[in-house]
Short mmCIF file of C-alpha atoms and ligand atoms in Angstrom, two decimals:
data_model
loop_
_atom_site.label_atom_id
_atom_site.label_comp_id
_atom_site.label_asym_id
_atom_site.label_seq_id
_atom_site.Cartn_x
_atom_site.Cartn_y
_atom_site.Cartn_z
CA MET A 201 0.03 0.02 0.07
CA SER A 202 1.07 3.49 -0.64
CA ARG A 203 2.47 4.40 2.89
CA LEU A 204 1.66 8.19 2.62
CA THR A 205 -1.62 10.16 2.85
CA ARG A 206 -4.43 8.43 0.90
CA LEU A 207 -7.99 9.97 0.94
CA ARG A 208 -10.32 7.05 0.83
CA GLY A 209 -13.15 6.89 -1.52
CA PRO A 210 -16.08 5.47 0.35
CA ARG A 211 -14.52 6.29 3.94
CA PRO A 212 -12.99 9.73 3.44
CA VAL A 213 -9.73 10.14 5.91
CA TYR A 214 -10.59 13.89 6.43
CA ILE A 215 -13.40 13.91 8.95
CA LEU A 216 -14.38 17.55 9.09
CA ALA A 217 -12.89 20.80 7.38
CA ALA A 218 -12.89 22.42 10.76
CA SER A 219 -11.11 25.66 11.75
CA LEU A 220 -8.96 25.44 14.82
CA ALA A 221 -11.82 27.04 16.62
CA GLY A 222 -14.11 24.55 15.56
CA GLY A 223 -11.75 21.62 16.40
CA ALA A 224 -11.51 23.05 20.03
CA ALA A 225 -15.33 23.42 20.25
CA TYR A 226 -15.60 19.85 19.06
CA ARG A 227 -13.18 18.63 21.71
CA PHE A 228 -14.98 20.61 24.48
CA SER A 229 -18.76 20.26 23.72
CA ARG A 230 -18.67 16.45 22.86
CA PRO A 231 -17.57 13.27 24.60
CA ALA A 232 -14.08 12.27 23.38
CA SER A 233 -15.56 9.37 21.61
CA THR A 234 -18.90 7.84 20.86
CA ASN A 235 -17.71 4.21 21.30
CA ALA A 236 -16.26 2.29 24.19
CA SER A 237 -14.66 -0.36 21.98
CA LEU A 238 -13.21 -0.09 18.38
CA HIS A 239 -15.48 0.45 15.79
CA PRO A 240 -15.26 0.80 11.90
CA HIS A 241 -17.18 4.18 11.78
CA GLU A 242 -17.09 5.81 15.20
CA PHE A 243 -13.81 6.76 17.29
CA ALA A 244 -12.83 4.83 20.58
CA SER A 245 -10.53 6.40 23.05
CA TYR A 246 -7.35 4.57 23.53
CA ILE A 247 -4.24 5.16 25.76
CA LEU A 248 -0.47 5.47 24.52
CA VAL A 249 1.09 3.18 27.29
CA ASP A 250 4.43 2.67 25.46
CA LYS A 251 6.44 4.35 22.74
CA GLN A 252 9.76 2.81 21.85
CA ALA A 253 12.04 4.16 19.30
CA VAL A 254 13.03 1.87 16.54
CA SER A 255 15.24 4.52 14.47
CA SER A 256 15.54 8.40 14.34
CA THR A 257 12.11 8.73 12.69
CA ASN A 258 10.09 5.17 13.46
CA ALA A 259 8.81 4.20 16.74
CA ILE A 260 6.50 1.27 18.03
CA PHE A 261 3.49 2.74 19.70
CA THR A 262 1.46 0.47 22.19
CA LEU A 263 -2.06 1.35 22.79
CA GLN A 264 -4.70 0.06 25.29
CA ASN A 265 -8.28 0.68 25.05
CA ALA A 266 -9.30 3.59 27.55
CA HIS A 267 -12.23 1.69 29.05
CA GLY A 268 -10.47 -1.71 29.52
CA VAL A 269 -12.86 -3.27 26.64
CA PRO A 270 -11.19 -6.13 24.74
CA GLU A 271 -10.96 -5.66 20.99
CA PRO A 272 -14.12 -6.65 19.28
CA ASP A 273 -14.28 -9.84 17.32
CA SER A 274 -13.85 -8.05 14.02
CA VAL A 275 -10.25 -7.48 15.07
CA LYS A 276 -9.70 -11.19 15.57
CA GLU A 277 -11.21 -11.75 12.17
CA ALA A 278 -8.94 -9.02 10.61
CA TRP A 279 -5.87 -10.70 11.69
CA LYS A 280 -6.92 -14.20 9.89
CA ARG A 281 -8.21 -12.31 7.10
CA GLY A 282 -4.91 -10.59 5.76
CA VAL A 283 -3.73 -6.78 5.48
CA TRP A 284 -5.87 -4.48 7.64
CA SER A 285 -5.55 -0.93 9.28
CA ILE A 286 -6.88 1.47 11.86
CA GLU A 287 -7.38 5.10 11.57
CA ALA A 288 -5.69 7.40 14.22
CA LYS A 289 -7.33 10.96 14.74
CA GLN A 290 -5.22 14.21 14.92
CA PRO A 291 -8.20 16.20 16.95
CA GLN A 292 -7.18 19.86 16.23
CA LEU A 293 -7.24 19.42 12.52
CA GLN A 294 -9.95 16.79 12.64
CA ILE A 295 -8.17 14.34 10.18
CA ALA A 296 -7.23 10.96 10.46
CA ARG A 297 -4.56 8.72 8.88
CA ALA A 298 -4.50 4.91 8.46
CA TYR A 299 -1.73 2.87 10.41
CA THR A 300 -1.27 -1.13 10.32
CA PRO A 301 -1.44 -3.08 13.59
CA LEU A 302 1.68 -5.03 14.18
CA PRO A 303 1.25 -8.69 15.18
CA ASN A 304 1.45 -9.59 18.63
CA GLU A 305 2.58 -13.06 20.05
CA ALA A 306 0.20 -15.77 18.97
CA GLU A 307 -1.30 -16.57 22.15
CA ASP A 308 -2.00 -12.89 22.78
CA GLU A 309 -3.58 -12.45 19.30
CA GLU A 310 -7.24 -11.40 20.70
CA GLY A 311 -4.98 -9.01 22.70
CA HIS A 312 -5.81 -6.01 24.85
CA GLU A 313 -3.10 -4.16 23.00
CA LEU A 314 -2.67 -2.49 19.46
CA ARG A 315 0.85 -1.81 18.49
CA PHE A 316 1.89 0.21 15.34
CA LEU A 317 5.27 1.26 13.71
CA ILE A 318 4.79 4.84 13.12
CA ARG A 319 7.18 6.83 10.89
CA GLN A 320 7.41 10.67 11.57
CA GLU A 321 6.86 12.25 8.26
CA THR A 322 8.71 15.30 7.75
CA GLY A 323 6.17 17.98 7.99
CA GLY A 324 3.50 15.16 8.23
CA GLU A 325 0.45 16.51 10.17
CA VAL A 326 -0.66 13.24 11.98
CA SER A 327 2.60 11.30 12.29
CA THR A 328 4.16 14.36 13.82
CA TYR A 329 1.33 14.92 16.42
CA LEU A 330 1.44 11.33 17.34
CA HIS A 331 5.22 11.30 17.79
CA ARG A 332 4.93 14.36 20.01
CA LEU A 333 2.49 12.66 22.42
CA PRO A 334 3.79 11.49 25.73
CA GLU A 335 2.83 8.25 27.27
CA GLY A 336 -0.38 8.50 29.01
CA ALA A 337 -2.13 10.54 26.24
CA THR A 338 -5.52 9.65 24.66
CA ILE A 339 -5.61 8.78 20.98
CA GLU A 340 -8.77 8.27 19.04
CA LEU A 341 -8.81 5.29 16.81
CA ARG A 342 -11.50 3.78 14.49
CA GLY A 343 -11.34 0.40 12.40
CA PRO A 344 -10.47 -2.16 11.53
CA HIS A 345 -10.46 -1.83 7.99
CA VAL A 346 -9.57 -4.87 5.66
CA GLU A 347 -7.19 -3.41 2.99
CA HIS A 348 -6.59 -6.96 1.42
CA GLU A 349 -8.10 -10.29 2.08
CA LEU A 350 -5.72 -13.17 1.58
CA PRO A 351 -7.40 -15.67 -0.95
CA GLN A 352 -8.11 -19.17 1.20
CA ASP A 353 -6.15 -21.17 -1.42
CA VAL A 354 -3.11 -18.73 -1.28
CA ARG A 355 0.09 -21.25 -0.70
CA GLU A 356 3.01 -18.89 -1.52
CA VAL A 357 3.82 -15.27 -1.08
CA ILE A 358 6.67 -12.83 -2.32
CA PHE A 359 6.60 -9.63 -0.26
CA LEU A 360 8.28 -6.71 -1.43
CA ALA A 361 8.26 -4.32 1.55
CA GLY A 362 9.68 -0.65 1.34
CA GLY A 363 10.22 0.93 4.75
CA THR A 364 7.08 0.97 7.05
CA GLY A 365 5.61 -1.46 4.24
CA ILE A 366 7.05 -4.08 6.74
CA ALA A 367 3.93 -3.75 8.85
CA PRO A 368 1.58 -5.17 6.37
CA ALA A 369 4.33 -7.77 5.61
CA MET A 370 4.20 -8.83 9.08
CA GLN A 371 0.47 -8.93 9.03
CA VAL A 372 0.51 -11.46 6.07
CA ALA A 373 3.42 -13.63 7.88
CA GLN A 374 1.28 -13.72 10.90
CA ALA A 375 -1.94 -14.78 8.96
CA LEU A 376 -0.10 -17.48 6.79
CA GLY A 377 1.51 -18.62 9.93
CA GLN A 378 -1.94 -20.00 10.74
CA ARG A 379 -2.36 -21.81 7.61
CA PRO A 380 -0.19 -24.85 7.24
CA GLY A 381 1.56 -25.53 3.97
CA CYS A 382 2.02 -21.90 3.26
CA LYS A 383 5.42 -20.23 2.48
CA MET A 384 6.58 -16.56 2.46
CA HIS A 385 9.62 -14.82 1.07
CA LEU A 386 9.92 -11.30 2.46
CA LEU A 387 12.32 -8.71 0.61
CA TRP A 388 12.40 -5.67 2.88
CA ALA A 389 14.33 -2.63 1.42
CA ASN A 390 15.13 0.35 3.89
CA ARG A 391 16.88 3.48 3.11
CA ARG A 392 19.18 3.36 6.51
CA ARG A 393 20.40 0.39 8.45
CA GLU A 394 19.02 1.90 11.66
CA GLU A 395 15.57 0.68 10.61
CA CYS A 396 16.60 -3.08 10.47
CA LYS A 397 19.72 -3.03 12.76
CA GLY A 398 21.40 -6.71 13.14
CA GLY A 399 19.17 -7.85 10.36
CA ILE A 400 20.77 -10.80 8.62
CA SER A 401 19.42 -12.10 5.30
CA ASP A 402 18.69 -15.80 4.93
CA GLU A 403 20.67 -15.86 1.68
CA PRO A 404 23.70 -13.80 0.99
CA ILE A 405 22.99 -10.50 -0.81
CA ALA A 406 24.78 -9.89 -4.01
CA GLU A 407 27.61 -7.51 -4.21
CA PRO A 408 26.23 -3.81 -3.83
CA ALA A 409 24.88 -2.35 -6.84
CA ALA A 410 26.71 0.50 -8.67
CA GLU A 411 23.26 2.39 -8.86
CA ARG A 412 20.09 3.03 -7.00
CA PRO A 413 17.13 2.07 -8.77
CA SER A 414 14.76 4.87 -9.84
CA TRP A 415 12.26 4.43 -7.06
CA TRP A 416 14.82 5.82 -4.72
CA ARG A 417 15.55 8.64 -6.93
CA SER A 418 11.76 9.62 -7.49
CA LEU A 419 11.41 9.73 -3.76
CA SER A 420 14.55 11.63 -3.15
CA GLY A 421 13.02 14.58 -5.72
CA SER A 422 16.21 15.34 -7.60
CA GLY A 423 17.89 12.30 -7.31
CA GLN A 424 21.10 13.93 -6.81
CA GLY A 425 21.63 13.46 -3.05
CA ASP A 426 23.98 10.82 -2.21
CA PRO A 427 22.87 8.49 0.50
CA GLN A 428 24.96 8.74 3.38
CA GLU A 429 27.92 6.37 2.96
CA VAL A 430 28.55 3.92 6.06
CA PRO A 431 30.24 0.80 6.13
CA VAL A 432 28.43 -2.38 6.32
CA GLN A 433 28.22 -3.24 10.07
CA ASP A 434 29.58 -6.23 11.72
CA ARG A 435 26.26 -7.56 12.06
CA ALA A 436 27.29 -10.21 14.36
CA VAL A 437 28.08 -7.88 17.43
CA VAL A 438 25.16 -5.33 16.49
CA ARG A 439 22.20 -5.37 18.78
CA LYS A 440 19.13 -6.29 16.83
CA GLY A 441 16.70 -3.58 16.30
CA LEU A 442 13.05 -3.91 17.68
CA ILE A 443 11.56 -4.75 14.13
CA VAL A 444 14.38 -7.40 13.51
CA GLN A 445 13.68 -8.92 16.80
CA GLU A 446 9.97 -9.16 15.94
CA LEU A 447 10.81 -10.64 12.60
CA ASP A 448 13.00 -13.25 13.81
CA ALA A 449 10.15 -14.44 16.41
CA LEU A 450 7.75 -14.41 13.51
CA LYS A 451 10.07 -16.62 11.64
CA LYS A 452 10.25 -19.28 14.59
CA ARG A 453 6.61 -19.24 15.06
CA ASN A 454 5.89 -19.66 11.21
CA GLN A 455 8.35 -22.53 11.00
CA ALA A 456 6.61 -24.48 13.65
CA ALA A 457 3.35 -24.50 11.36
CA THR A 458 4.08 -23.74 7.99
CA GLN A 459 6.88 -24.03 5.27
CA GLY A 460 8.47 -21.04 6.84
CA LEU A 461 9.35 -17.50 6.48
CA SER A 462 12.58 -16.37 4.80
CA ILE A 463 13.74 -12.82 5.07
CA GLN A 464 16.01 -10.85 2.75
CA TYR A 465 17.22 -7.20 4.13
CA TYR A 466 18.28 -4.51 1.45
CA VAL A 467 19.60 -1.28 2.78
CA ASP A 468 20.16 1.77 0.45
CA GLU A 469 23.08 3.20 2.39
CA GLU A 470 24.94 0.07 1.89
CA LYS A 471 24.00 0.01 -1.72
CA THR A 472 22.15 -3.20 -1.66
CA PHE A 473 18.79 -3.18 -3.46
CA ILE A 474 15.97 -5.45 -4.40
CA LYS A 475 16.75 -6.81 -7.90
CA PRO A 476 14.44 -8.44 -10.57
CA GLY A 477 16.78 -11.47 -10.35
CA ASP A 478 16.08 -11.61 -6.27
CA VAL A 479 12.35 -12.01 -7.38
CA ALA A 480 12.77 -14.37 -10.37
CA LYS A 481 14.77 -16.92 -8.35
CA ARG A 482 11.63 -17.31 -5.91
CA LEU A 483 8.94 -17.72 -8.61
CA HIS A 484 8.69 -21.55 -7.98
CA THR A 485 5.80 -23.32 -9.14
CA GLU A 486 6.08 -26.77 -7.51
CA ASN A 487 3.47 -25.84 -4.86
CA GLU A 488 -0.14 -26.34 -5.47
CA GLY A 489 -2.46 -23.46 -4.90
CA LEU A 490 -2.38 -19.68 -5.60
CA ARG A 491 0.72 -17.59 -5.64
CA LEU A 492 0.93 -13.88 -4.86
CA ILE A 493 3.29 -11.27 -5.11
CA LEU A 494 2.47 -8.34 -2.75
CA ILE A 495 4.00 -5.07 -2.71
CA SER A 496 3.79 -2.44 0.00
CA GLY A 497 5.67 0.86 0.52
CA PRO A 498 6.02 4.29 -0.58
CA ASP A 499 4.46 5.02 -3.97
CA GLY A 500 7.71 5.48 -5.78
CA PHE A 501 8.40 2.07 -4.62
CA ILE A 502 5.23 0.58 -5.72
CA ASP A 503 5.46 2.40 -8.98
CA TYR A 504 8.83 1.15 -9.66
CA TRP A 505 7.90 -2.47 -9.18
CA ALA A 506 4.52 -2.78 -10.52
CA GLY A 507 3.08 0.46 -11.94
CA LYS A 508 0.68 3.08 -10.29
CA LYS A 509 -2.41 2.39 -8.58
CA LEU A 510 -5.38 4.29 -10.00
CA TRP A 511 -8.51 6.04 -8.75
CA VAL A 512 -11.76 4.97 -10.37
CA ASP A 513 -15.14 6.61 -9.41
CA GLY A 514 -13.68 7.64 -5.99
CA ARG A 515 -12.21 4.08 -5.21
CA GLU A 516 -8.68 3.11 -5.53
CA VAL A 517 -8.12 0.01 -7.69
CA GLN A 518 -5.00 -1.79 -8.85
CA GLY A 519 -4.60 -0.22 -12.34
CA PRO A 520 -2.38 -2.29 -14.98
CA LEU A 521 0.71 -3.90 -14.08
CA GLY A 522 3.63 -1.90 -14.80
CA GLY A 523 7.03 -1.49 -13.73
CA MET A 524 9.84 -4.15 -13.45
CA LEU A 525 7.44 -6.98 -12.59
CA SER A 526 5.65 -6.29 -16.14
CA LYS A 527 8.93 -7.08 -17.82
CA MET A 528 9.27 -10.47 -15.96
CA ASP A 529 8.02 -13.84 -16.94
CA LEU A 530 5.91 -14.21 -13.54
CA LYS A 531 4.60 -17.50 -14.48
CA ASN A 532 1.38 -17.97 -12.71
CA TRP A 533 2.12 -15.78 -9.66
CA LYS A 534 -0.49 -12.82 -9.26
CA VAL A 535 0.57 -9.10 -8.19
CA VAL A 536 -1.29 -7.27 -5.66
CA LYS A 537 -0.26 -3.64 -4.99
CA LEU A 538 -1.13 -2.79 -1.27
C1 LIG B 70 -3.66 1.51 4.78
C2 LIG B 70 -2.67 2.43 5.04
C3 LIG B 70 -1.92 1.82 5.99
C4 LIG B 70 -0.65 2.68 6.49
N1 LIG B 70 0.02 2.20 7.55
C5 LIG B 70 1.12 2.99 8.07
C6 LIG B 70 1.82 2.42 9.19
O1 LIG B 70 1.54 1.30 9.57
N2 LIG B 70 2.90 3.25 9.44
C7 LIG B 70 3.23 4.29 8.99
O2 LIG B 70 4.17 5.35 9.53
N3 LIG B 70 2.37 4.93 7.98
C8 LIG B 70 1.50 4.30 7.64
N4 LIG B 70 0.53 4.71 6.42
C9 LIG B 70 0.73 5.95 6.07
C10 LIG B 70 -0.15 6.96 6.96
O3 LIG B 70 -1.68 6.67 6.72
C11 LIG B 70 -0.02 8.63 6.73
O4 LIG B 70 -0.05 8.70 5.24
C12 LIG B 70 1.37 8.99 7.05
O5 LIG B 70 1.72 8.71 8.60
C13 LIG B 70 1.68 10.56 6.81
O6 LIG B 70 0.50 11.22 7.22
P1 LIG B 70 0.88 12.63 7.95
O7 LIG B 70 -0.43 13.17 8.62
O8 LIG B 70 1.72 12.57 9.17
O9 LIG B 70 1.33 13.43 6.82
P2 LIG B 70 0.79 14.57 5.79
O10 LIG B 70 0.61 15.84 6.30
O11 LIG B 70 -0.54 13.80 5.16
O12 LIG B 70 1.95 14.77 4.68
C14 LIG B 70 2.60 13.83 3.92
C15 LIG B 70 4.03 14.00 3.51
O13 LIG B 70 3.55 14.86 2.32
C16 LIG B 70 4.35 16.18 2.67
N5 LIG B 70 3.34 17.37 2.06
C17 LIG B 70 1.91 17.45 2.87
N6 LIG B 70 1.47 18.48 2.04
C18 LIG B 70 2.36 18.64 1.07
C19 LIG B 70 2.24 19.63 0.10
N7 LIG B 70 1.18 20.65 -0.16
N8 LIG B 70 3.13 19.71 -0.95
C20 LIG B 70 4.15 19.09 -0.78
N9 LIG B 70 4.20 17.96 0.20
C21 LIG B 70 3.31 17.96 1.03
C22 LIG B 70 4.67 16.33 4.00
O14 LIG B 70 5.71 17.06 4.32
C23 LIG B 70 4.70 14.81 4.45
O15 LIG B 70 6.04 14.40 4.13
C24 LIG B 70 -0.47 4.13 6.06
C25 LIG B 70 -1.27 4.54 4.91
C26 LIG B 70 -2.33 3.53 4.44
C27 LIG B 70 -3.09 4.13 3.26
#
């Protein structure tokens, strides 16, 4: 999915075009929320109980229902169905943005907590607001909203994730982990190693590429800015980052029940990039059932691999397959842009 602002057709993200005064009036004249438990259309109050930095821009937010109400069955269902999100509100501006809950430990799946990996976008209204909140603050949430339902007959997934696109990838890994016989190959690209400290690929990554692929250039605007040059770390002694630790745990859980989860880490500043060959060599066909290539990340990342998504009649649709994948022989693998 595009990880930046997206106005939803049937479910507008902008709540009210309220002035600041209007926003204040809203806050003081109405209860903070109309629903005690999470609901797709009404906001419910959650408390920010923990915020842990993953990197200089990303943090994991842990939220608990303010009324101590457990999550509704719709959340339990969403975990099984595939990729889903929840909207968080910025109350002064009366706008909301979608965020993707991170899987909890399997035994705590029904959970009394929701966790999100949130990147603070430079100049971003809602992400900056959320990052500035202290622990103990109230955040209004609504959802769940299922973004992509994994078909029942899916057997194998190649997931191309860019940046915070790792969150939906983790949801897919969690859902597939409950379906015996399924297999997932996760290829995760980041600009900086700080997002995936200590992450070691299951297969060695080829020599650093001489040039960045165009999707990074399009993200950096002019394409002139060189990434910060840092040596490849001695990963054996680096303390693993929080998301890497969670990926390791997901891998263990998946190996117990399924054909497993393999993970490749690519880091722009180390000049390692996902290449078409990395996808091609995973396009096996020996497994029965449906095979999917899922892509989630910044718009430029999705465009580069599979072409743009389109808006038709107020709804976002897949659009034709473009980008690198359109030039490859995908056999009978189906592509989904998240
Ligand atoms: C289904 C879904 C799930 C998502 N899950 C996650 C997740 O798990 N984690 C996560 O971090 N994000 C996620 N996102 C992205 C998230 O919803 C927000 O889009 C993101 O946090 C930015 O919102 P914002 O309000 O902070 O930024 P905005 O205020 O919307 O701004 C976004 C960017 O655009 C720039 N900008 C704004 N206005 C202009 C302008 N006029 N001209 C030029 N530039 C401008 C800003 O500087 C900023 O960099 C998800 C998105 C979707 C659709």
